[in-house]
Amino acid sequence: DLKSEVNKTRKLPLLKDTRASDSSQEEAIDQWARRRKQFKDSKKCSSTGGSSINSTITEGSMNSEDARSIDLGLHSENDDRGFYTENFHSASWVFRGDDVSPNNSPRCLSKRPRPVAIRERTVKIAKGTGNYPWGFRIQFSKPILVTEVDTNSTAEEAGLQVGDILIAVNGTDVTSMPHSEAANLARKGPDILTMVVGSDISRYPNTPRPTCRGYLHKRTQSAILKGWRKRWFVLKHNGHLHYYKHKKDEGKCRPLEVTKLEGAEIGVDTSLGKPFVFKCIPQSGNRIFYFCATSNQEMKRWLEAMDKAVHPVHQNHVWVDVTLHNTTLPPLAIKNPECLGLLHQLEGNKDVWVQHYCILKDGCLYFYATLRSTPAQGGLYLQGYIVSEQSLGSKRSVIELKPPSEEFKTFYLCAENVNENKRWITALKASINKWLPLHQAIQDFMNRPLEETRM
């Protein structure tokens, strides 16, 4: 049945001949792992390191989980069906589909109706002091985007993020409203600004987690000096709790300690006979942290924020879900393919070409054993790859798929004849061109005439 076939496929390494022995498969995997380790060790001696794409993306453009590169897909969730996803996960990408005109913006940043892959959430921001009491900036219209969030502001603590799309302000839909009217709604409203915002999950795969900052008294762990010490605590979006001796030390000094909250146990504690005390027991280790707030309201604020860090919601990039679904389909069941046919793939360093029936769709090349095979053996995510025609060994015409960084793997494919190779090269280039690195998309969009409001 289909389930047993899928389970069989999950045991396949990336694009390997199904007739190969298990020992040869393991040997090939080990060989690539050794090569990659040698490369990474050599990179540690370099002052630059990393790919050119990664070096141009700011820390705030993605979370640390999204920024990790995936080793051959062999340790990723997508290994189930042999996907090579490394370059896709090493940067954040925007899908612009067939809209590749330089005069237009990518779909998730343009003035078109907001995409269906939007996760909506409600953000409540308490009004602060000063000329800009809410601590964020909005720009553009239809949609209105959040383009700046002040550090240590109530907007940041509420979980507002750069790139969020404004959907409603104080209960009024603003998706088709001029920019200035939406800003007036916020200014004339109550001291608690309530907004419904949406995040494109192709850019923010995981649910945003609110930050929380403030002074708490922490019970010391020393056997000599027992008591409570006032410390400045910072809960960050990545679910890590930092604390410093003083507020002024944040951003200037290293934190005294960093604790990962995911999976921890938190709750109110009454065993110490002191009001507004709560505890945290991290998942790793047997240490118990005791904190004391200044009021019941302050304690609840911390417990709510920490609970979201303890139970984060993880979700795949929407396009990853689509590609994984497509692997369960027969080759001809994938809708509107950009190219299809037989391709031979060079296996490792051997002069051995393995034949696959291939389907190209939206920057993903699916590999099947034959036209009648289900599910797919695996696939290749093509974001950032450069396609060219090369000569290789006995083949006078070969399709080379070269990655944007030498750290990643180069693929060689060959069709039945020269004309078929040219057809595939044209289709591959067009399919890759449907994707744009996030930093480039944002830069292109920000170069348009601005309409902005500091809130």
GROMACS .gro file of N, CA and C in nm, residues 134-275:
model
  426
  134TRP      N    1   0.423   5.421   2.082
  134TRP     CA    2   0.406   5.276   2.060
  134TRP      C    3   0.533   5.209   2.009
  135GLY      N    4   0.627   5.284   1.959
  135GLY     CA    5   0.759   5.228   1.928
  135GLY      C    6   0.770   5.147   1.800
  136PHE      N    7   0.700   5.185   1.694
  136PHE     CA    8   0.719   5.116   1.567
  136PHE      C    9   0.688   5.211   1.452
  137ARG      N   10   0.729   5.171   1.332
  137ARG     CA   11   0.708   5.252   1.213
  137ARG      C   12   0.632   5.170   1.109
  138ILE      N   13   0.536   5.233   1.042
  138ILE     CA   14   0.464   5.167   0.934
  138ILE      C   15   0.487   5.242   0.804
  139GLN      N   16   0.484   5.168   0.693
  139GLN     CA   17   0.505   5.228   0.562
  139GLN      C   18   0.411   5.164   0.459
  140PHE      N   19   0.389   5.236   0.350
  140PHE     CA   20   0.314   5.188   0.235
  140PHE      C   21   0.164   5.176   0.264
  141SER      N   22   0.090   5.140   0.161
  141SER     CA   23  -0.054   5.118   0.170
  141SER      C   24  -0.091   4.997   0.086
  142LYS      N   25  -0.191   4.927   0.132
  142LYS     CA   26  -0.251   4.814   0.060
  142LYS      C   27  -0.148   4.712   0.012
  143PRO      N   28  -0.070   4.645   0.097
  143PRO     CA   29  -0.088   4.645   0.242
  143PRO      C   30   0.002   4.745   0.312
  144ILE      N   31  -0.032   4.773   0.438
  144ILE     CA   32   0.052   4.855   0.525
  144ILE      C   33   0.147   4.760   0.598
  145LEU      N   34   0.276   4.794   0.591
  145LEU     CA   35   0.377   4.706   0.650
  145LEU      C   36   0.443   4.770   0.771
  146VAL      N   37   0.480   4.688   0.869
  146VAL     CA   38   0.564   4.731   0.980
  146VAL      C   39   0.708   4.721   0.932
  147THR      N   40   0.779   4.833   0.928
  147THR     CA   41   0.916   4.834   0.876
  147THR      C   42   1.022   4.861   0.982
  148GLU      N   43   0.978   4.893   1.103
  148GLU     CA   44   1.076   4.916   1.211
  148GLU      C   45   1.008   4.896   1.346
  149VAL      N   46   1.077   4.828   1.437
  149VAL     CA   47   1.028   4.809   1.573
  149VAL      C   48   1.140   4.847   1.669
  150ASP      N   49   1.112   4.943   1.758
  150ASP     CA   50   1.215   4.992   1.850
  150ASP      C   51   1.254   4.886   1.951
  151THR      N   52   1.383   4.878   1.979
  151THR     CA   53   1.434   4.789   2.084
  151THR      C   54   1.383   4.835   2.220
  152ASN      N   55   1.346   4.737   2.303
  152ASN     CA   56   1.297   4.762   2.439
  152ASN      C   57   1.161   4.832   2.443
  153SER      N   58   1.094   4.842   2.329
  153SER     CA   59   0.964   4.910   2.326
  153SER      C   60   0.853   4.813   2.362
  154THR      N   61   0.734   4.868   2.393
  154THR     CA   62   0.619   4.783   2.422
  154THR      C   63   0.576   4.707   2.296
  155ALA      N   64   0.603   4.764   2.179
  155ALA     CA   65   0.570   4.695   2.054
  155ALA      C   66   0.654   4.567   2.040
  156GLU      N   67   0.781   4.577   2.075
  156GLU     CA   68   0.867   4.458   2.067
  156GLU      C   69   0.823   4.354   2.170
  157GLU      N   70   0.790   4.398   2.290
  157GLU     CA   71   0.746   4.305   2.393
  157GLU      C   72   0.615   4.236   2.354
  158ALA      N   73   0.531   4.305   2.276
  158ALA     CA   74   0.405   4.246   2.233
  158ALA      C   75   0.424   4.147   2.118
  159GLY      N   76   0.545   4.141   2.061
  159GLY     CA   77   0.573   4.045   1.955
  159GLY      C   78   0.557   4.100   1.815
  160LEU      N   79   0.543   4.231   1.800
  160LEU     CA   80   0.534   4.291   1.666
  160LEU      C   81   0.668   4.274   1.596
  161GLN      N   82   0.665   4.240   1.466
  161GLN     CA   83   0.788   4.214   1.393
  161GLN      C   84   0.792   4.292   1.262
  162VAL      N   85   0.915   4.326   1.221
  162VAL     CA   86   0.933   4.389   1.091
  162VAL      C   87   0.881   4.294   0.983
  163GLY      N   88   0.802   4.348   0.891
  163GLY     CA   89   0.743   4.265   0.787
  163GLY      C   90   0.600   4.225   0.814
  164ASP      N   91   0.552   4.248   0.936
  164ASP     CA   92   0.411   4.218   0.966
  164ASP      C   93   0.320   4.307   0.883
  165ILE      N   94   0.208   4.250   0.839
  165ILE     CA   95   0.109   4.322   0.759
  165ILE      C   96  -0.006   4.364   0.848
  166LEU      N   97  -0.043   4.492   0.847
  166LEU     CA   98  -0.156   4.539   0.928
  166LEU      C   99  -0.287   4.498   0.861
  167ILE      N  100  -0.370   4.427   0.938
  167ILE     CA  101  -0.499   4.381   0.888
  167ILE      C  102  -0.613   4.461   0.952
  168ALA      N  103  -0.604   4.487   1.083
  168ALA     CA  104  -0.708   4.564   1.152
  168ALA      C  105  -0.643   4.645   1.264
  169VAL      N  106  -0.697   4.764   1.288
  169VAL     CA  107  -0.651   4.852   1.395
  169VAL      C  108  -0.771   4.888   1.481
  170ASN      N  109  -0.765   4.851   1.609
  170ASN     CA  110  -0.875   4.878   1.704
  170ASN      C  111  -1.011   4.833   1.647
  171GLY      N  112  -1.011   4.715   1.585
  171GLY     CA  113  -1.135   4.656   1.537
  171GLY      C  114  -1.179   4.698   1.398
  172THR      N  115  -1.104   4.787   1.331
  172THR     CA  116  -1.140   4.835   1.198
  172THR      C  117  -1.045   4.776   1.093
  173ASP      N  118  -1.100   4.716   0.989
  173ASP     CA  119  -1.019   4.658   0.882
  173ASP      C  120  -0.945   4.769   0.807
  174VAL      N  121  -0.813   4.752   0.790
  174VAL     CA  122  -0.732   4.855   0.723
  174VAL      C  123  -0.665   4.802   0.597
  175THR      N  124  -0.705   4.683   0.551
  175THR     CA  125  -0.637   4.624   0.435
  175THR      C  126  -0.660   4.705   0.307
  176SER      N  127  -0.772   4.776   0.297
  176SER     CA  128  -0.798   4.857   0.178
  176SER      C  129  -0.804   5.005   0.212
  177MET      N  130  -0.751   5.041   0.327
  177MET     CA  131  -0.759   5.178   0.376
  177MET      C  132  -0.629   5.252   0.345
  178PRO      N  133  -0.636   5.381   0.309
  178PRO     CA  134  -0.513   5.459   0.290
  178PRO      C  135  -0.428   5.460   0.417
  179HIS      N  136  -0.301   5.474   0.396
  179HIS     CA  137  -0.203   5.471   0.504
  179HIS      C  138  -0.236   5.572   0.614
  180SER      N  139  -0.267   5.694   0.576
  180SER     CA  140  -0.289   5.801   0.674
  180SER      C  141  -0.410   5.773   0.763
  181GLU      N  142  -0.515   5.713   0.707
  181GLU     CA  143  -0.634   5.683   0.786
  181GLU      C  144  -0.606   5.578   0.893
  182ALA      N  145  -0.526   5.479   0.858
  182ALA     CA  146  -0.489   5.377   0.956
  182ALA      C  147  -0.408   5.436   1.070
  183ALA      N  148  -0.317   5.529   1.038
  183ALA     CA  149  -0.238   5.594   1.142
  183ALA      C  150  -0.327   5.678   1.235
  184ASN      N  151  -0.427   5.745   1.178
  184ASN     CA  152  -0.519   5.825   1.261
  184ASN      C  153  -0.603   5.737   1.352
  185LEU      N  154  -0.641   5.620   1.303
  185LEU     CA  155  -0.717   5.527   1.387
  185LEU      C  156  -0.638   5.491   1.513
  186ALA      N  157  -0.510   5.467   1.494
  186ALA     CA  158  -0.426   5.431   1.608
  186ALA      C  159  -0.409   5.548   1.704
  187ARG      N  160  -0.388   5.668   1.649
  187ARG     CA  161  -0.364   5.785   1.734
  187ARG      C  162  -0.488   5.823   1.816
  188LYS      N  163  -0.607   5.808   1.758
  188LYS     CA  164  -0.729   5.851   1.825
  188LYS      C  165  -0.789   5.742   1.915
  189GLY      N  166  -0.727   5.626   1.915
  189GLY     CA  167  -0.782   5.514   1.992
  189GLY      C  168  -0.741   5.518   2.138
  190PRO      N  169  -0.775   5.414   2.212
  190PRO     CA  170  -0.743   5.407   2.355
  190PRO      C  171  -0.593   5.387   2.378
  191ASP      N  172  -0.555   5.384   2.506
  191ASP     CA  173  -0.414   5.370   2.541
  191ASP      C  174  -0.362   5.228   2.517
  192ILE      N  175  -0.452   5.133   2.493
  192ILE     CA  176  -0.411   4.999   2.453
  192ILE      C  177  -0.443   4.985   2.305
  193LEU      N  178  -0.340   4.982   2.223
  193LEU     CA  179  -0.357   4.970   2.079
  193LEU      C  180  -0.372   4.822   2.043
  194THR      N  181  -0.486   4.786   1.986
  194THR     CA  182  -0.512   4.646   1.948
  194THR      C  183  -0.507   4.634   1.796
  195MET      N  184  -0.416   4.550   1.749
  195MET     CA  185  -0.400   4.533   1.604
  195MET      C  186  -0.404   4.385   1.569
  196VAL      N  187  -0.467   4.356   1.458
  196VAL     CA  188  -0.458   4.223   1.399
  196VAL      C  189  -0.355   4.233   1.287
  197VAL      N  190  -0.250   4.153   1.298
  197VAL     CA  191  -0.142   4.156   1.199
  197VAL      C  192  -0.126   4.017   1.140
  198GLY      N  193  -0.066   4.013   1.023
  198GLY     CA  194  -0.041   3.885   0.956
  198GLY      C  195   0.104   3.871   0.921
  199SER      N  196   0.156   3.750   0.936
  199SER     CA  197   0.293   3.720   0.896
  199SER      C  198   0.290   3.620   0.783
  200ASP      N  199   0.365   3.647   0.677
  200ASP     CA  200   0.376   3.554   0.566
  200ASP      C  201   0.462   3.437   0.613
  201ILE      N  202   0.405   3.317   0.622
  201ILE     CA  203   0.480   3.206   0.680
  201ILE      C  204   0.590   3.157   0.587
  202SER      N  205   0.594   3.207   0.463
  202SER     CA  206   0.709   3.175   0.379
  202SER      C  207   0.832   3.252   0.425
  203ARG      N  208   0.811   3.360   0.503
  203ARG     CA  209   0.923   3.434   0.557
  203ARG      C  210   0.942   3.408   0.705
  204TYR      N  211   0.835   3.379   0.776
  204TYR     CA  212   0.845   3.352   0.920
  204TYR      C  213   0.779   3.217   0.947
  205PRO      N  214   0.853   3.106   0.926
  205PRO     CA  215   0.791   2.975   0.940
  205PRO      C  216   0.739   2.946   1.079
  206ASN      N  217   0.799   3.003   1.182
  206ASN     CA  218   0.757   2.974   1.319
  206ASN      C  219   0.678   3.090   1.378
  207THR      N  220   0.588   3.057   1.467
  207THR     CA  221   0.505   3.158   1.529
  207THR      C  222   0.591   3.258   1.607
  208PRO      N  223   0.574   3.388   1.585
  208PRO     CA  224   0.652   3.486   1.661
  208PRO      C  225   0.627   3.473   1.811
  209ARG      N  226   0.730   3.487   1.888
  209ARG     CA  227   0.718   3.478   2.033
  209ARG      C  228   0.746   3.615   2.093
  210PRO      N  229   0.664   3.661   2.182
  210PRO     CA  230   0.686   3.796   2.237
  210PRO      C  231   0.808   3.801   2.326
  211THR      N  232   0.872   3.916   2.327
  211THR     CA  233   0.981   3.937   2.421
  211THR      C  234   0.924   3.993   2.550
  212CYS      N  235   1.007   3.992   2.651
  212CYS     CA  236   0.967   4.049   2.780
  212CYS      C  237   1.093   4.098   2.849
  213ARG      N  238   1.088   4.218   2.902
  213ARG     CA  239   1.204   4.275   2.969
  213ARG      C  240   1.161   4.336   3.101
  214GLY      N  241   1.252   4.334   3.197
  214GLY     CA  242   1.222   4.399   3.324
  214GLY      C  243   1.308   4.345   3.437
  215TYR      N  244   1.300   4.414   3.549
  215TYR     CA  245   1.373   4.371   3.669
  215TYR      C  246   1.293   4.265   3.743
  216LEU      N  247   1.361   4.160   3.786
  216LEU     CA  248   1.307   4.058   3.874
  216LEU      C  249   1.409   4.030   3.983
  217HIS      N  250   1.361   3.985   4.099
  217HIS     CA  251   1.453   3.937   4.201
  217HIS      C  252   1.474   3.788   4.181
  218LYS      N  253   1.598   3.747   4.175
  218LYS     CA  254   1.633   3.608   4.152
  218LYS      C  255   1.696   3.549   4.277
  219ARG      N  256   1.649   3.433   4.315
  219ARG     CA  257   1.705   3.367   4.434
  219ARG      C  258   1.842   3.310   4.399
  220THR      N  259   1.942   3.341   4.478
  220THR     CA  260   2.078   3.295   4.450
  220THR      C  261   2.089   3.146   4.477
  221GLN      N  262   2.181   3.080   4.404
  221GLN     CA  263   2.199   2.936   4.417
  221GLN      C  264   2.319   2.902   4.504
  222SER      N  265   2.394   3.004   4.544
  222SER     CA  266   2.515   2.979   4.621
  222SER      C  267   2.483   2.926   4.760
  223ALA      N  268   2.564   2.830   4.805
  223ALA     CA  269   2.544   2.774   4.940
  223ALA      C  270   2.593   2.870   5.046
  224ILE      N  271   2.678   2.966   5.007
  224ILE     CA  272   2.734   3.061   5.104
  224ILE      C  273   2.645   3.184   5.117
  225LEU      N  274   2.611   3.245   5.002
  225LEU     CA  275   2.531   3.367   5.003
  225LEU      C  276   2.391   3.337   4.953
  226LYS      N  277   2.301   3.310   5.045
  226LYS     CA  278   2.163   3.284   5.007
  226LYS      C  279   2.081   3.411   5.020
  227GLY      N  280   1.986   3.427   4.931
  227GLY     CA  281   1.903   3.547   4.935
  227GLY      C  282   1.853   3.581   4.796
  228TRP      N  283   1.805   3.704   4.781
  228TRP     CA  284   1.748   3.748   4.654
  228TRP      C  285   1.830   3.863   4.597
  229ARG      N  286   1.856   3.857   4.469
  229ARG     CA  287   1.934   3.961   4.402
  229ARG      C  288   1.851   4.019   4.288
  230LYS      N  289   1.852   4.152   4.276
  230LYS     CA  290   1.778   4.219   4.170
  230LYS      C  291   1.860   4.214   4.042
  231ARG      N  292   1.798   4.161   3.935
  231ARG     CA  293   1.867   4.146   3.808
  231ARG      C  294   1.776   4.189   3.694
  232TRP      N  295   1.837   4.230   3.581
  232TRP     CA  296   1.763   4.271   3.462
  232TRP      C  297   1.748   4.150   3.370
  233PHE      N  298   1.623   4.108   3.346
  233PHE     CA  299   1.596   3.989   3.265
  233PHE      C  300   1.542   4.028   3.128
  234VAL      N  301   1.584   3.951   3.028
  234VAL     CA  302   1.541   3.973   2.890
  234VAL      C  303   1.501   3.837   2.831
  235LEU      N  304   1.373   3.824   2.795
  235LEU     CA  305   1.327   3.705   2.723
  235LEU      C  306   1.320   3.741   2.575
  236LYS      N  307   1.398   3.670   2.494
  236LYS     CA  308   1.409   3.705   2.352
  236LYS      C  309   1.315   3.620   2.267
  237HIS      N  310   1.300   3.662   2.139
  237HIS     CA  311   1.208   3.594   2.048
  237HIS      C  312   1.245   3.449   2.024
  238ASN      N  313   1.373   3.415   2.041
  238ASN     CA  314   1.414   3.277   2.016
  238ASN      C  315   1.388   3.185   2.136
  239GLY      N  316   1.322   3.238   2.242
  239GLY     CA  317   1.287   3.156   2.356
  239GLY      C  318   1.397   3.139   2.459
  240HIS      N  319   1.501   3.222   2.452
  240HIS     CA  320   1.611   3.216   2.548
  240HIS      C  321   1.599   3.331   2.649
  241LEU      N  322   1.618   3.298   2.775
  241LEU     CA  323   1.610   3.397   2.883
  241LEU      C  324   1.750   3.440   2.923
  242HIS      N  325   1.779   3.570   2.904
  242HIS     CA  326   1.909   3.627   2.941
  242HIS      C  327   1.890   3.710   3.068
  243TYR      N  328   1.995   3.718   3.150
  243TYR     CA  329   1.986   3.817   3.258
  243TYR      C  330   2.121   3.884   3.281
  244TYR      N  331   2.111   4.010   3.325
  244TYR     CA  332   2.226   4.096   3.345
  244TYR      C  333   2.220   4.155   3.486
  245LYS      N  334   2.332   4.209   3.528
  245LYS     CA  335   2.335   4.272   3.660
  245LYS      C  336   2.252   4.399   3.661
  246HIS      N  337   2.265   4.479   3.552
  246HIS     CA  338   2.191   4.605   3.542
  246HIS      C  339   2.128   4.618   3.404
  247LYS      N  340   2.028   4.703   3.394
  247LYS     CA  341   1.961   4.727   3.267
  247LYS      C  342   2.058   4.781   3.163
  248LYS      N  343   2.149   4.867   3.205
  248LYS     CA  344   2.242   4.931   3.112
  248LYS      C  345   2.340   4.831   3.050
  249ASP      N  346   2.350   4.711   3.110
  249ASP     CA  347   2.444   4.612   3.058
  249ASP      C  348   2.394   4.542   2.933
  250GLU      N  349   2.262   4.545   2.909
  250GLU     CA  350   2.207   4.477   2.791
  250GLU      C  351   2.262   4.541   2.665
  251GLY      N  352   2.315   4.459   2.579
  251GLY     CA  353   2.372   4.506   2.454
  251GLY      C  354   2.516   4.552   2.465
  252LYS      N  355   2.566   4.569   2.588
  252LYS     CA  356   2.704   4.614   2.608
  252LYS      C  357   2.791   4.505   2.669
  253CYS      N  358   2.731   4.425   2.757
  253CYS     CA  359   2.805   4.318   2.824
  253CYS      C  360   2.743   4.183   2.792
  254ARG      N  361   2.821   4.081   2.810
  254ARG     CA  362   2.767   3.946   2.794
  254ARG      C  363   2.671   3.917   2.909
  255PRO      N  364   2.562   3.843   2.882
  255PRO     CA  365   2.470   3.811   2.991
  255PRO      C  366   2.538   3.722   3.095
  256LEU      N  367   2.493   3.734   3.219
  256LEU     CA  368   2.547   3.650   3.324
  256LEU      C  369   2.512   3.503   3.301
  257GLU      N  370   2.396   3.481   3.240
  257GLU     CA  371   2.353   3.344   3.209
  257GLU      C  372   2.245   3.348   3.102
  258VAL      N  373   2.238   3.241   3.022
  258VAL     CA  374   2.136   3.226   2.919
  258VAL      C  375   2.070   3.090   2.937
  259THR      N  376   1.936   3.090   2.946
  259THR     CA  377   1.861   2.966   2.968
  259THR      C  378   1.759   2.946   2.857
  260LYS      N  379   1.760   2.828   2.799
  260LYS     CA  380   1.660   2.793   2.697
  260LYS      C  381   1.532   2.748   2.767
  261LEU      N  382   1.419   2.814   2.730
  261LEU     CA  383   1.293   2.786   2.800
  261LEU      C  384   1.208   2.678   2.733
  262GLU      N  385   1.234   2.645   2.608
  262GLU     CA  386   1.150   2.546   2.541
  262GLU      C  387   1.150   2.414   2.618
  263GLY      N  388   1.032   2.366   2.649
  263GLY     CA  389   1.018   2.240   2.722
  263GLY      C  390   1.033   2.251   2.872
  264ALA      N  391   1.058   2.373   2.923
  264ALA     CA  392   1.077   2.391   3.068
  264ALA      C  393   0.943   2.383   3.141
  265GLU      N  394   0.951   2.369   3.272
  265GLU     CA  395   0.831   2.370   3.357
  265GLU      C  396   0.829   2.503   3.433
  266ILE      N  397   0.720   2.578   3.421
  266ILE     CA  398   0.709   2.706   3.491
  266ILE      C  399   0.578   2.709   3.568
  267GLY      N  400   0.572   2.795   3.670
  267GLY     CA  401   0.448   2.808   3.746
  267GLY      C  402   0.469   2.887   3.874
  268VAL      N  403   0.359   2.925   3.935
  268VAL     CA  404   0.363   3.000   4.062
  268VAL      C  405   0.417   2.908   4.172
  269ASP      N  406   0.494   2.964   4.264
  269ASP     CA  407   0.549   2.886   4.376
  269ASP      C  408   0.513   2.952   4.509
  270THR      N  409   0.459   2.873   4.599
  270THR     CA  410   0.421   2.925   4.732
  270THR      C  411   0.504   2.863   4.843
  271SER      N  412   0.600   2.779   4.807
  271SER     CA  413   0.676   2.706   4.909
  271SER      C  414   0.771   2.795   4.988
  272LEU      N  415   0.807   2.911   4.934
  272LEU     CA  416   0.904   2.998   5.000
  272LEU      C  417   0.838   3.101   5.090
  273GLY      N  418   0.704   3.103   5.094
  273GLY     CA  419   0.633   3.196   5.181
  273GLY      C  420   0.649   3.341   5.143
  274LYS      N  421   0.671   3.367   5.014
  274LYS     CA  422   0.692   3.503   4.966
  274LYS      C  423   0.597   3.528   4.850
  275PRO      N  424   0.529   3.644   4.845
  275PRO     CA  425   0.432   3.669   4.736
  275PRO      C  426   0.500   3.694   4.602
   0.00000   0.00000   0.00000
